Amino acid sequence: FHRGGIKLCGIAGVVFKDKNLHPVGRFMTRMLDALQHRGPDSAGFALYGGLGLREHEYLLNIEVKEKPGLLEEVKTRVNTAFPIESEEIIPSVENYLIYRCKVVLDSFSQLKPLIMDVDKIDDVIFLNGAQSFEMIKYVGLVNEIAARYNTEDKMGTHAIGHTRFSTESIVDRYHAHPFQSYIIPDITVVHNGQITNYWKIRDPLERKGHIFETNNDTECIVHYIADKLAQNYSLEEALEQSVKDMDGPFSYIVGTPNGVGIAKDQLGLRPGVMAENDEVFAIASEEVALREVMDTSDIEQISPGETRAYTI
């Protein structure tokens, strides 16, 4: 039994097939609210397609405690690594703020040294760095988080989300889902269940140089998938291989800049359903969430060991 804890969480994903901007924040808020009974501890969103950044531009989100000189130190370290193009301060809670800034990178690989540098500062956490998606997550109920960060106003092409119940692992913003990998740009994961051979999956990735920030098994999944994609696996191939390599009861959804993927353990021990029409493809832990985005007359149960990828 690993330190990730037992999770009875809710997961959801939605893709709009026409590639145009839609109110994905509103739809994902409604889907997650419908799954709120599966997890009251925290909730999170990865909303793709709405940032409108140019090539090589990245948006960074860093949580900073409000104490003298700390924000200035963070700004100095970021600006030393990359010129800051724009910045804003987002109020948070419990004497913390989120410092959001836009920077230009020559290569995504440049981001990892900055993350490691910033995370060495006491009372500072590097939350997220992205080009094609916005991550919003915190402790509390879905609608509370949605109201605080205006998720219903967020536009995009596709999204994944999570509402969390955890019996052991830490309940804070950093351990809320989605989790992101910095191996390749903008890969996120939300997860319901356990990876019981967690260390067997994690150890080879660490030997390759991948840096783990937590002991949460969801972070293990996102590193695994990103590593496979970096080796030129297709998303479908990476999902299929994960079902063979990972043990335990699980279902998870991957978000990528081009769509989403779903995988379920070979015994089918975690729930999952999906549906689609001419406009939308959607997946969730329960049918009640799908009803928020479409007519659910044709529902597919995700079979044990099944994987599915939908890209736009």
PDB file of C-alpha atoms in Angstrom:
ATOM      1  CA  PHE A   1       0.000   0.000   0.000  1.00  0.00           C
ATOM      2  CA  HIS A   2       1.670   3.218  -1.153  1.00  0.00           C
ATOM      3  CA  ARG A   3       1.464   6.748   0.148  1.00  0.00           C
ATOM      4  CA  GLY A   4      -0.832   7.915  -2.636  1.00  0.00           C
ATOM      5  CA  GLY A   5      -3.837   6.769  -0.579  1.00  0.00           C
ATOM      6  CA  ILE A   6      -7.158   5.271  -1.669  1.00  0.00           C
ATOM      7  CA  LYS A   7      -9.081   7.442  -4.092  1.00  0.00           C
ATOM      8  CA  LEU A   8     -12.798   7.306  -4.865  1.00  0.00           C
ATOM      9  CA  CYS A   9     -12.632  10.300  -7.155  1.00  0.00           C
ATOM     10  CA  GLY A  10     -14.607  11.635 -10.079  1.00  0.00           C
ATOM     11  CA  ILE A  11     -12.978  12.243 -13.470  1.00  0.00           C
ATOM     12  CA  ALA A  12     -14.350  13.860 -16.615  1.00  0.00           C
ATOM     13  CA  GLY A  13     -13.273  14.966 -20.082  1.00  0.00           C
ATOM     14  CA  VAL A  14     -14.924  16.751 -22.995  1.00  0.00           C
ATOM     15  CA  VAL A  15     -13.797  17.489 -26.581  1.00  0.00           C
ATOM     16  CA  PHE A  16     -15.531  19.749 -29.087  1.00  0.00           C
ATOM     17  CA  LYS A  17     -14.954  18.220 -32.501  1.00  0.00           C
ATOM     18  CA  ASP A  18     -15.047  21.398 -34.616  1.00  0.00           C
ATOM     19  CA  LYS A  19     -11.830  22.789 -33.023  1.00  0.00           C
ATOM     20  CA  ASN A  20     -13.576  26.120 -32.356  1.00  0.00           C
ATOM     21  CA  LEU A  21     -13.654  27.805 -28.955  1.00  0.00           C
ATOM     22  CA  HIS A  22     -16.515  26.756 -26.697  1.00  0.00           C
ATOM     23  CA  PRO A  23     -17.329  27.454 -23.017  1.00  0.00           C
ATOM     24  CA  VAL A  24     -15.348  24.424 -21.830  1.00  0.00           C
ATOM     25  CA  GLY A  25     -14.992  25.927 -18.368  1.00  0.00           C
ATOM     26  CA  ARG A  26     -18.748  26.062 -17.922  1.00  0.00           C
ATOM     27  CA  PHE A  27     -19.261  22.521 -19.210  1.00  0.00           C
ATOM     28  CA  MET A  28     -16.454  21.074 -17.084  1.00  0.00           C
ATOM     29  CA  THR A  29     -17.733  22.908 -13.990  1.00  0.00           C
ATOM     30  CA  ARG A  30     -21.153  21.338 -14.488  1.00  0.00           C
ATOM     31  CA  MET A  31     -19.693  17.883 -15.132  1.00  0.00           C
ATOM     32  CA  LEU A  32     -17.546  18.013 -12.005  1.00  0.00           C
ATOM     33  CA  ASP A  33     -20.368  19.403  -9.887  1.00  0.00           C
ATOM     34  CA  ALA A  34     -22.427  16.390 -10.954  1.00  0.00           C
ATOM     35  CA  LEU A  35     -19.575  14.213  -9.647  1.00  0.00           C
ATOM     36  CA  GLN A  36     -19.102  16.203  -6.427  1.00  0.00           C
ATOM     37  CA  HIS A  37     -20.425  13.299  -4.324  1.00  0.00           C
ATOM     38  CA  ARG A  38     -17.337  11.316  -5.377  1.00  0.00           C
ATOM     39  CA  GLY A  39     -14.895  13.717  -3.744  1.00  0.00           C
ATOM     40  CA  PRO A  40     -15.215  16.824  -1.529  1.00  0.00           C
ATOM     41  CA  ASP A  41     -11.528  17.395  -0.809  1.00  0.00           C
ATOM     42  CA  SER A  42     -10.390  19.314  -3.890  1.00  0.00           C
ATOM     43  CA  ALA A  43     -11.145  19.830  -7.556  1.00  0.00           C
ATOM     44  CA  GLY A  44      -9.259  20.822 -10.670  1.00  0.00           C
ATOM     45  CA  PHE A  45      -9.483  21.688 -14.346  1.00  0.00           C
ATOM     46  CA  ALA A  46      -7.136  21.578 -17.336  1.00  0.00           C
ATOM     47  CA  LEU A  47      -8.781  23.784 -19.977  1.00  0.00           C
ATOM     48  CA  TYR A  48      -7.171  23.547 -23.409  1.00  0.00           C
ATOM     49  CA  GLY A  49      -7.156  25.842 -26.405  1.00  0.00           C
ATOM     50  CA  GLY A  50      -8.101  29.206 -24.920  1.00  0.00           C
ATOM     51  CA  LEU A  51      -4.835  30.861 -23.905  1.00  0.00           C
ATOM     52  CA  GLY A  52      -4.015  32.207 -27.365  1.00  0.00           C
ATOM     53  CA  LEU A  53      -0.243  32.225 -26.812  1.00  0.00           C
ATOM     54  CA  ARG A  54       2.216  32.505 -29.673  1.00  0.00           C
ATOM     55  CA  GLU A  55       4.951  29.985 -30.438  1.00  0.00           C
ATOM     56  CA  HIS A  56       7.510  29.736 -27.611  1.00  0.00           C
ATOM     57  CA  GLU A  57       5.317  31.767 -25.200  1.00  0.00           C
ATOM     58  CA  TYR A  58       4.479  30.078 -21.886  1.00  0.00           C
ATOM     59  CA  LEU A  59       2.316  31.088 -18.963  1.00  0.00           C
ATOM     60  CA  LEU A  60       3.734  30.359 -15.499  1.00  0.00           C
ATOM     61  CA  ASN A  61       1.750  30.172 -12.246  1.00  0.00           C
ATOM     62  CA  ILE A  62       3.698  30.332  -8.983  1.00  0.00           C
ATOM     63  CA  GLU A  63       2.140  30.332  -5.508  1.00  0.00           C
ATOM     64  CA  VAL A  64       3.910  32.733  -3.131  1.00  0.00           C
ATOM     65  CA  LYS A  65       3.320  33.439   0.543  1.00  0.00           C
ATOM     66  CA  GLU A  66       2.655  37.099   1.254  1.00  0.00           C
ATOM     67  CA  LYS A  67       5.701  38.137   3.243  1.00  0.00           C
ATOM     68  CA  PRO A  68       8.212  40.948   2.692  1.00  0.00           C
ATOM     69  CA  GLY A  69      10.607  40.493  -0.212  1.00  0.00           C
ATOM     70  CA  LEU A  70       9.429  37.020  -1.248  1.00  0.00           C
ATOM     71  CA  LEU A  71       7.548  37.996  -4.407  1.00  0.00           C
ATOM     72  CA  GLU A  72      10.470  40.168  -5.508  1.00  0.00           C
ATOM     73  CA  GLU A  73      12.838  37.207  -5.079  1.00  0.00           C
ATOM     74  CA  VAL A  74      10.596  35.034  -7.251  1.00  0.00           C
ATOM     75  CA  LYS A  75      10.390  37.714  -9.947  1.00  0.00           C
ATOM     76  CA  THR A  76      14.175  38.090  -9.931  1.00  0.00           C
ATOM     77  CA  ARG A  77      14.757  34.351 -10.411  1.00  0.00           C
ATOM     78  CA  VAL A  78      12.230  34.129 -13.234  1.00  0.00           C
ATOM     79  CA  ASN A  79      13.538  37.233 -14.966  1.00  0.00           C
ATOM     80  CA  THR A  80      17.118  35.973 -14.682  1.00  0.00           C
ATOM     81  CA  ALA A  81      16.134  32.798 -16.524  1.00  0.00           C
ATOM     82  CA  PHE A  82      13.759  34.379 -19.087  1.00  0.00           C
ATOM     83  CA  PRO A  83      12.625  37.948 -19.742  1.00  0.00           C
ATOM     84  CA  ILE A  84       9.144  38.493 -18.296  1.00  0.00           C
ATOM     85  CA  GLU A  85       6.781  39.764 -20.997  1.00  0.00           C
ATOM     86  CA  SER A  86       3.744  40.373 -18.788  1.00  0.00           C
ATOM     87  CA  GLU A  87       2.642  39.628 -15.248  1.00  0.00           C
ATOM     88  CA  GLU A  88      -0.326  39.733 -12.890  1.00  0.00           C
ATOM     89  CA  ILE A  89      -1.124  38.941  -9.280  1.00  0.00           C
ATOM     90  CA  ILE A  90      -4.090  36.679  -8.551  1.00  0.00           C
ATOM     91  CA  PRO A  91      -5.398  36.770  -4.969  1.00  0.00           C
ATOM     92  CA  SER A  92      -5.445  33.382  -3.285  1.00  0.00           C
ATOM     93  CA  VAL A  93      -6.259  32.328   0.274  1.00  0.00           C
ATOM     94  CA  GLU A  94      -4.477  31.866   3.610  1.00  0.00           C
ATOM     95  CA  ASN A  95      -1.960  34.677   3.009  1.00  0.00           C
ATOM     96  CA  TYR A  96      -0.855  33.337  -0.358  1.00  0.00           C
ATOM     97  CA  LEU A  97      -1.051  34.825  -3.839  1.00  0.00           C
ATOM     98  CA  ILE A  98      -0.490  33.413  -7.312  1.00  0.00           C
ATOM     99  CA  TYR A  99       2.124  35.177  -9.401  1.00  0.00           C
ATOM    100  CA  ARG A 100       1.259  34.661 -13.074  1.00  0.00           C
ATOM    101  CA  CYS A 101       3.683  35.720 -15.775  1.00  0.00           C
ATOM    102  CA  LYS A 102       4.287  35.183 -19.472  1.00  0.00           C
ATOM    103  CA  VAL A 103       7.785  34.279 -20.656  1.00  0.00           C
ATOM    104  CA  VAL A 104       9.400  33.196 -23.927  1.00  0.00           C
ATOM    105  CA  LEU A 105      11.394  29.941 -24.036  1.00  0.00           C
ATOM    106  CA  ASP A 106      13.645  28.758 -26.835  1.00  0.00           C
ATOM    107  CA  SER A 107      12.896  25.184 -25.758  1.00  0.00           C
ATOM    108  CA  PHE A 108      10.434  23.619 -23.324  1.00  0.00           C
ATOM    109  CA  SER A 109      13.365  21.820 -21.669  1.00  0.00           C
ATOM    110  CA  GLN A 110      14.500  25.179 -20.286  1.00  0.00           C
ATOM    111  CA  LEU A 111      11.549  25.193 -17.909  1.00  0.00           C
ATOM    112  CA  LYS A 112      12.711  22.347 -15.648  1.00  0.00           C
ATOM    113  CA  PRO A 113      15.785  24.170 -14.226  1.00  0.00           C
ATOM    114  CA  LEU A 114      13.585  27.174 -13.390  1.00  0.00           C
ATOM    115  CA  ILE A 115      11.050  24.959 -11.623  1.00  0.00           C
ATOM    116  CA  MET A 116      13.796  23.380  -9.518  1.00  0.00           C
ATOM    117  CA  ASP A 117      15.248  26.799  -8.688  1.00  0.00           C
ATOM    118  CA  VAL A 118      11.921  28.345  -7.680  1.00  0.00           C
ATOM    119  CA  ASP A 119      10.881  25.339  -5.591  1.00  0.00           C
ATOM    120  CA  LYS A 120      13.997  25.744  -3.436  1.00  0.00           C
ATOM    121  CA  ILE A 121      12.529  28.973  -2.014  1.00  0.00           C
ATOM    122  CA  ASP A 122      10.639  28.489   1.262  1.00  0.00           C
ATOM    123  CA  ASP A 123       6.896  29.219   1.051  1.00  0.00           C
ATOM    124  CA  VAL A 124       6.940  29.148  -2.766  1.00  0.00           C
ATOM    125  CA  ILE A 125       5.515  26.438  -5.063  1.00  0.00           C
ATOM    126  CA  PHE A 126       5.769  26.354  -8.843  1.00  0.00           C
ATOM    127  CA  LEU A 127       2.212  25.335  -9.726  1.00  0.00           C
ATOM    128  CA  ASN A 128       2.101  25.178 -13.490  1.00  0.00           C
ATOM    129  CA  GLY A 129       3.745  26.167 -16.760  1.00  0.00           C
ATOM    130  CA  ALA A 130       1.866  25.800 -20.037  1.00  0.00           C
ATOM    131  CA  GLN A 131       1.351  27.022 -23.564  1.00  0.00           C
ATOM    132  CA  SER A 132      -1.923  25.461 -24.667  1.00  0.00           C
ATOM    133  CA  PHE A 133      -3.925  24.974 -21.459  1.00  0.00           C
ATOM    134  CA  GLU A 134      -4.872  26.690 -18.234  1.00  0.00           C
ATOM    135  CA  MET A 135      -4.747  24.729 -14.996  1.00  0.00           C
ATOM    136  CA  ILE A 136      -7.055  25.671 -12.137  1.00  0.00           C
ATOM    137  CA  LYS A 137      -7.144  23.581  -8.969  1.00  0.00           C
ATOM    138  CA  TYR A 138      -7.578  24.011  -5.247  1.00  0.00           C
ATOM    139  CA  VAL A 139      -9.040  22.461  -2.107  1.00  0.00           C
ATOM    140  CA  GLY A 140     -12.785  22.696  -1.587  1.00  0.00           C
ATOM    141  CA  LEU A 141     -15.946  22.170  -3.576  1.00  0.00           C
ATOM    142  CA  VAL A 142     -16.231  22.480  -7.342  1.00  0.00           C
ATOM    143  CA  ASN A 143     -18.555  25.481  -7.412  1.00  0.00           C
ATOM    144  CA  GLU A 144     -16.489  27.354  -4.818  1.00  0.00           C
ATOM    145  CA  ILE A 145     -13.337  26.926  -6.900  1.00  0.00           C
ATOM    146  CA  ALA A 146     -15.200  27.763 -10.113  1.00  0.00           C
ATOM    147  CA  ALA A 147     -16.507  30.999  -8.604  1.00  0.00           C
ATOM    148  CA  ARG A 148     -13.105  32.027  -7.221  1.00  0.00           C
ATOM    149  CA  TYR A 149     -11.289  31.539 -10.546  1.00  0.00           C
ATOM    150  CA  ASN A 150     -14.123  32.336 -12.990  1.00  0.00           C
ATOM    151  CA  THR A 151     -13.928  28.951 -14.685  1.00  0.00           C
ATOM    152  CA  GLU A 152     -17.355  29.353 -16.285  1.00  0.00           C
ATOM    153  CA  ASP A 153     -15.974  32.215 -18.404  1.00  0.00           C
ATOM    154  CA  LYS A 154     -13.060  30.145 -19.766  1.00  0.00           C
ATOM    155  CA  MET A 155     -13.209  29.262 -23.454  1.00  0.00           C
ATOM    156  CA  GLY A 156     -11.412  26.394 -25.174  1.00  0.00           C
ATOM    157  CA  THR A 157     -11.537  23.334 -27.397  1.00  0.00           C
ATOM    158  CA  HIS A 158     -11.352  20.530 -24.829  1.00  0.00           C
ATOM    159  CA  ALA A 159     -10.838  19.926 -21.115  1.00  0.00           C
ATOM    160  CA  ILE A 160     -10.335  17.362 -18.378  1.00  0.00           C
ATOM    161  CA  GLY A 161     -11.277  17.650 -14.718  1.00  0.00           C
ATOM    162  CA  HIS A 162     -11.284  15.944 -11.338  1.00  0.00           C
ATOM    163  CA  THR A 163     -13.007  15.974  -7.992  1.00  0.00           C
ATOM    164  CA  ARG A 164     -10.995  14.275  -5.287  1.00  0.00           C
ATOM    165  CA  PHE A 165     -11.511  12.052  -2.275  1.00  0.00           C
ATOM    166  CA  SER A 166      -8.328  10.954  -0.511  1.00  0.00           C
ATOM    167  CA  THR A 167      -7.955   9.027   2.738  1.00  0.00           C
ATOM    168  CA  GLU A 168      -4.195   9.442   3.219  1.00  0.00           C
ATOM    169  CA  SER A 169      -2.306  11.690   0.829  1.00  0.00           C
ATOM    170  CA  ILE A 170      -1.974  15.414   1.423  1.00  0.00           C
ATOM    171  CA  VAL A 171      -4.994  17.582   0.673  1.00  0.00           C
ATOM    172  CA  ASP A 172      -3.708  20.880  -0.705  1.00  0.00           C
ATOM    173  CA  ARG A 173      -3.560  22.771  -3.993  1.00  0.00           C
ATOM    174  CA  TYR A 174      -0.323  21.106  -5.073  1.00  0.00           C
ATOM    175  CA  HIS A 175      -1.645  17.552  -4.629  1.00  0.00           C
ATOM    176  CA  ALA A 176      -4.990  18.266  -6.266  1.00  0.00           C
ATOM    177  CA  HIS A 177      -5.482  16.960  -9.805  1.00  0.00           C
ATOM    178  CA  PRO A 178      -4.734  17.442 -12.672  1.00  0.00           C
ATOM    179  CA  PHE A 179      -1.046  16.606 -12.561  1.00  0.00           C
ATOM    180  CA  GLN A 180       1.316  17.866 -15.256  1.00  0.00           C
ATOM    181  CA  SER A 181       4.533  16.497 -16.724  1.00  0.00           C
ATOM    182  CA  TYR A 182       7.394  18.730 -17.846  1.00  0.00           C
ATOM    183  CA  ILE A 183       8.951  16.048 -20.062  1.00  0.00           C
ATOM    184  CA  ILE A 184       7.077  17.371 -23.087  1.00  0.00           C
ATOM    185  CA  PRO A 185       4.683  20.335 -23.222  1.00  0.00           C
ATOM    186  CA  ASP A 186       1.177  20.357 -21.827  1.00  0.00           C
ATOM    187  CA  ILE A 187       0.440  16.748 -20.854  1.00  0.00           C
ATOM    188  CA  THR A 188      -1.975  16.417 -17.908  1.00  0.00           C
ATOM    189  CA  VAL A 189      -3.696  13.530 -16.109  1.00  0.00           C
ATOM    190  CA  VAL A 190      -6.683  13.052 -13.806  1.00  0.00           C
ATOM    191  CA  HIS A 191      -7.048   9.698 -12.093  1.00  0.00           C
ATOM    192  CA  ASN A 192      -9.422   7.586 -10.045  1.00  0.00           C
ATOM    193  CA  GLY A 193      -7.935   4.595  -8.222  1.00  0.00           C
ATOM    194  CA  GLN A 194      -4.518   3.237  -7.313  1.00  0.00           C
ATOM    195  CA  ILE A 195      -1.351   2.172  -9.103  1.00  0.00           C
ATOM    196  CA  THR A 196      -0.248  -0.648  -6.809  1.00  0.00           C
ATOM    197  CA  ASN A 197       3.099  -1.186  -8.555  1.00  0.00           C
ATOM    198  CA  TYR A 198       3.824   2.533  -8.235  1.00  0.00           C
ATOM    199  CA  TRP A 199       7.523   2.192  -7.395  1.00  0.00           C
ATOM    200  CA  LYS A 200       8.103  -0.284 -10.216  1.00  0.00           C
ATOM    201  CA  ILE A 201       6.807   2.348 -12.643  1.00  0.00           C
ATOM    202  CA  ARG A 202       8.499   5.285 -10.953  1.00  0.00           C
ATOM    203  CA  ASP A 203      12.031   3.907 -10.481  1.00  0.00           C
ATOM    204  CA  PRO A 204      12.943   3.505 -14.189  1.00  0.00           C
ATOM    205  CA  LEU A 205      11.600   7.004 -14.918  1.00  0.00           C
ATOM    206  CA  GLU A 206      13.715   8.522 -12.143  1.00  0.00           C
ATOM    207  CA  ARG A 207      16.798   6.711 -13.421  1.00  0.00           C
ATOM    208  CA  LYS A 208      16.159   8.392 -16.773  1.00  0.00           C
ATOM    209  CA  GLY A 209      16.224  11.776 -15.034  1.00  0.00           C
ATOM    210  CA  HIS A 210      12.526  12.468 -14.556  1.00  0.00           C
ATOM    211  CA  ILE A 211      11.923  14.473 -11.390  1.00  0.00           C
ATOM    212  CA  PHE A 212       8.991  13.578  -9.119  1.00  0.00           C
ATOM    213  CA  GLU A 213       7.607  16.327  -6.895  1.00  0.00           C
ATOM    214  CA  THR A 214       5.221  14.139  -4.846  1.00  0.00           C
ATOM    215  CA  ASN A 215       4.503  10.536  -3.873  1.00  0.00           C
ATOM    216  CA  ASN A 216       1.076  10.709  -5.478  1.00  0.00           C
ATOM    217  CA  ASP A 217       0.593   7.860  -7.959  1.00  0.00           C
ATOM    218  CA  THR A 218      -1.185  10.174 -10.409  1.00  0.00           C
ATOM    219  CA  GLU A 219       2.093  11.984 -10.960  1.00  0.00           C
ATOM    220  CA  CYS A 220       3.583   8.598 -11.843  1.00  0.00           C
ATOM    221  CA  ILE A 221       0.963   8.150 -14.587  1.00  0.00           C
ATOM    222  CA  VAL A 222       1.539  11.555 -16.169  1.00  0.00           C
ATOM    223  CA  HIS A 223       5.320  11.033 -16.250  1.00  0.00           C
ATOM    224  CA  TYR A 224       4.827   7.571 -17.748  1.00  0.00           C
ATOM    225  CA  ILE A 225       2.577   8.813 -20.562  1.00  0.00           C
ATOM    226  CA  ALA A 226       4.766  11.833 -21.330  1.00  0.00           C
ATOM    227  CA  ASP A 227       7.843   9.594 -21.429  1.00  0.00           C
ATOM    228  CA  LYS A 228       6.177   7.299 -23.963  1.00  0.00           C
ATOM    229  CA  LEU A 229       5.097  10.253 -26.113  1.00  0.00           C
ATOM    230  CA  ALA A 230       8.664  11.580 -25.973  1.00  0.00           C
ATOM    231  CA  GLN A 231       9.769   8.209 -27.390  1.00  0.00           C
ATOM    232  CA  ASN A 232       7.420   8.780 -30.354  1.00  0.00           C
ATOM    233  CA  TYR A 233       4.666   6.470 -29.179  1.00  0.00           C
ATOM    234  CA  SER A 234       1.259   7.608 -30.365  1.00  0.00           C
ATOM    235  CA  LEU A 235      -1.183   8.494 -27.600  1.00  0.00           C
ATOM    236  CA  GLU A 236      -3.097   5.307 -28.375  1.00  0.00           C
ATOM    237  CA  GLU A 237       0.068   3.204 -28.074  1.00  0.00           C
ATOM    238  CA  ALA A 238       1.068   4.881 -24.804  1.00  0.00           C
ATOM    239  CA  LEU A 239      -2.367   4.218 -23.284  1.00  0.00           C
ATOM    240  CA  GLU A 240      -2.354   0.584 -24.410  1.00  0.00           C
ATOM    241  CA  GLN A 241       1.109  -0.001 -22.962  1.00  0.00           C
ATOM    242  CA  SER A 242       0.137   1.615 -19.663  1.00  0.00           C
ATOM    243  CA  VAL A 243      -2.670  -0.884 -19.140  1.00  0.00           C
ATOM    244  CA  LYS A 244      -0.150  -3.706 -19.605  1.00  0.00           C
ATOM    245  CA  ASP A 245       2.479  -2.153 -17.320  1.00  0.00           C
ATOM    246  CA  MET A 246       0.357  -0.745 -14.470  1.00  0.00           C
ATOM    247  CA  ASP A 247      -1.314  -2.832 -11.765  1.00  0.00           C
ATOM    248  CA  GLY A 248      -4.210  -1.949  -9.514  1.00  0.00           C
ATOM    249  CA  PRO A 249      -7.735  -0.568  -9.820  1.00  0.00           C
ATOM    250  CA  PHE A 250      -7.628   2.560 -11.960  1.00  0.00           C
ATOM    251  CA  SER A 251      -9.172   4.668 -14.641  1.00  0.00           C
ATOM    252  CA  TYR A 252      -7.539   7.849 -15.843  1.00  0.00           C
ATOM    253  CA  ILE A 253      -7.896  10.558 -18.474  1.00  0.00           C
ATOM    254  CA  VAL A 254      -4.971  12.196 -20.273  1.00  0.00           C
ATOM    255  CA  GLY A 255      -5.163  15.717 -21.667  1.00  0.00           C
ATOM    256  CA  THR A 256      -2.901  16.730 -24.569  1.00  0.00           C
ATOM    257  CA  PRO A 257      -2.793  19.855 -26.759  1.00  0.00           C
ATOM    258  CA  ASN A 258      -4.704  17.886 -29.410  1.00  0.00           C
ATOM    259  CA  GLY A 259      -7.286  15.945 -27.431  1.00  0.00           C
ATOM    260  CA  VAL A 260      -7.854  13.424 -24.656  1.00  0.00           C
ATOM    261  CA  GLY A 261      -7.313   9.738 -23.909  1.00  0.00           C
ATOM    262  CA  ILE A 262      -8.830   7.278 -21.447  1.00  0.00           C
ATOM    263  CA  ALA A 263      -7.504   4.041 -19.957  1.00  0.00           C
ATOM    264  CA  LYS A 264      -9.063   1.531 -17.583  1.00  0.00           C
ATOM    265  CA  ASP A 265      -7.425  -1.315 -15.647  1.00  0.00           C
ATOM    266  CA  GLN A 266      -7.681  -4.842 -16.984  1.00  0.00           C
ATOM    267  CA  LEU A 267     -10.117  -5.973 -14.272  1.00  0.00           C
ATOM    268  CA  GLY A 268     -12.389  -2.965 -14.754  1.00  0.00           C
ATOM    269  CA  LEU A 269     -12.417  -2.075 -11.060  1.00  0.00           C
ATOM    270  CA  ARG A 270     -13.078   1.654 -11.536  1.00  0.00           C
ATOM    271  CA  PRO A 271     -16.142   3.054 -13.312  1.00  0.00           C
ATOM    272  CA  GLY A 272     -16.135   4.894 -16.622  1.00  0.00           C
ATOM    273  CA  VAL A 273     -18.605   5.795 -19.360  1.00  0.00           C
ATOM    274  CA  MET A 274     -18.372   7.717 -22.631  1.00  0.00           C
ATOM    275  CA  ALA A 275     -20.648   9.105 -25.313  1.00  0.00           C
ATOM    276  CA  GLU A 276     -20.403  11.159 -28.464  1.00  0.00           C
ATOM    277  CA  ASN A 277     -22.482  12.894 -31.093  1.00  0.00           C
ATOM    278  CA  ASP A 278     -21.626  14.996 -34.140  1.00  0.00           C
ATOM    279  CA  GLU A 279     -20.382  17.863 -31.961  1.00  0.00           C
ATOM    280  CA  VAL A 280     -18.975  16.426 -28.732  1.00  0.00           C
ATOM    281  CA  PHE A 281     -17.008  13.494 -27.322  1.00  0.00           C
ATOM    282  CA  ALA A 282     -17.262  13.117 -23.527  1.00  0.00           C
ATOM    283  CA  ILE A 283     -16.087  10.706 -20.836  1.00  0.00           C
ATOM    284  CA  ALA A 284     -16.698  10.544 -17.088  1.00  0.00           C
ATOM    285  CA  SER A 285     -16.862   8.327 -14.056  1.00  0.00           C
ATOM    286  CA  GLU A 286     -20.665   8.360 -14.159  1.00  0.00           C
ATOM    287  CA  GLU A 287     -23.438   9.032 -16.670  1.00  0.00           C
ATOM    288  CA  VAL A 288     -24.785  11.897 -14.568  1.00  0.00           C
ATOM    289  CA  ALA A 289     -21.808  14.022 -15.670  1.00  0.00           C
ATOM    290  CA  LEU A 290     -22.316  13.265 -19.360  1.00  0.00           C
ATOM    291  CA  ARG A 291     -25.888  14.558 -19.143  1.00  0.00           C
ATOM    292  CA  GLU A 292     -24.472  18.031 -18.550  1.00  0.00           C
ATOM    293  CA  VAL A 293     -23.022  18.202 -22.076  1.00  0.00           C
ATOM    294  CA  MET A 294     -25.170  15.988 -24.307  1.00  0.00           C
ATOM    295  CA  ASP A 295     -28.137  13.704 -24.792  1.00  0.00           C
ATOM    296  CA  THR A 296     -27.134  10.459 -23.127  1.00  0.00           C
ATOM    297  CA  SER A 297     -29.335   8.063 -25.060  1.00  0.00           C
ATOM    298  CA  ASP A 298     -26.270   6.224 -26.373  1.00  0.00           C
ATOM    299  CA  ILE A 299     -23.844   5.523 -23.542  1.00  0.00           C
ATOM    300  CA  GLU A 300     -20.850   3.197 -23.786  1.00  0.00           C
ATOM    301  CA  GLN A 301     -19.417   1.546 -20.713  1.00  0.00           C
ATOM    302  CA  ILE A 302     -15.627   1.634 -20.815  1.00  0.00           C
ATOM    303  CA  SER A 303     -14.643  -2.034 -20.796  1.00  0.00           C
ATOM    304  CA  PRO A 304     -11.940  -3.606 -18.594  1.00  0.00           C
ATOM    305  CA  GLY A 305      -8.548  -2.935 -20.158  1.00  0.00           C
ATOM    306  CA  GLU A 306     -10.017  -0.583 -22.760  1.00  0.00           C
ATOM    307  CA  THR A 307      -8.240   2.519 -23.995  1.00  0.00           C
ATOM    308  CA  ARG A 308      -9.551   5.246 -26.266  1.00  0.00           C
ATOM    309  CA  ALA A 309      -8.014   8.403 -27.685  1.00  0.00           C
ATOM    310  CA  TYR A 310      -9.882  11.269 -29.330  1.00  0.00           C
ATOM    311  CA  THR A 311      -7.841  13.970 -31.040  1.00  0.00           C
ATOM    312  CA  ILE A 312      -8.908  17.039 -32.998  1.00  0.00           C
TER     313      ILE A 312
END
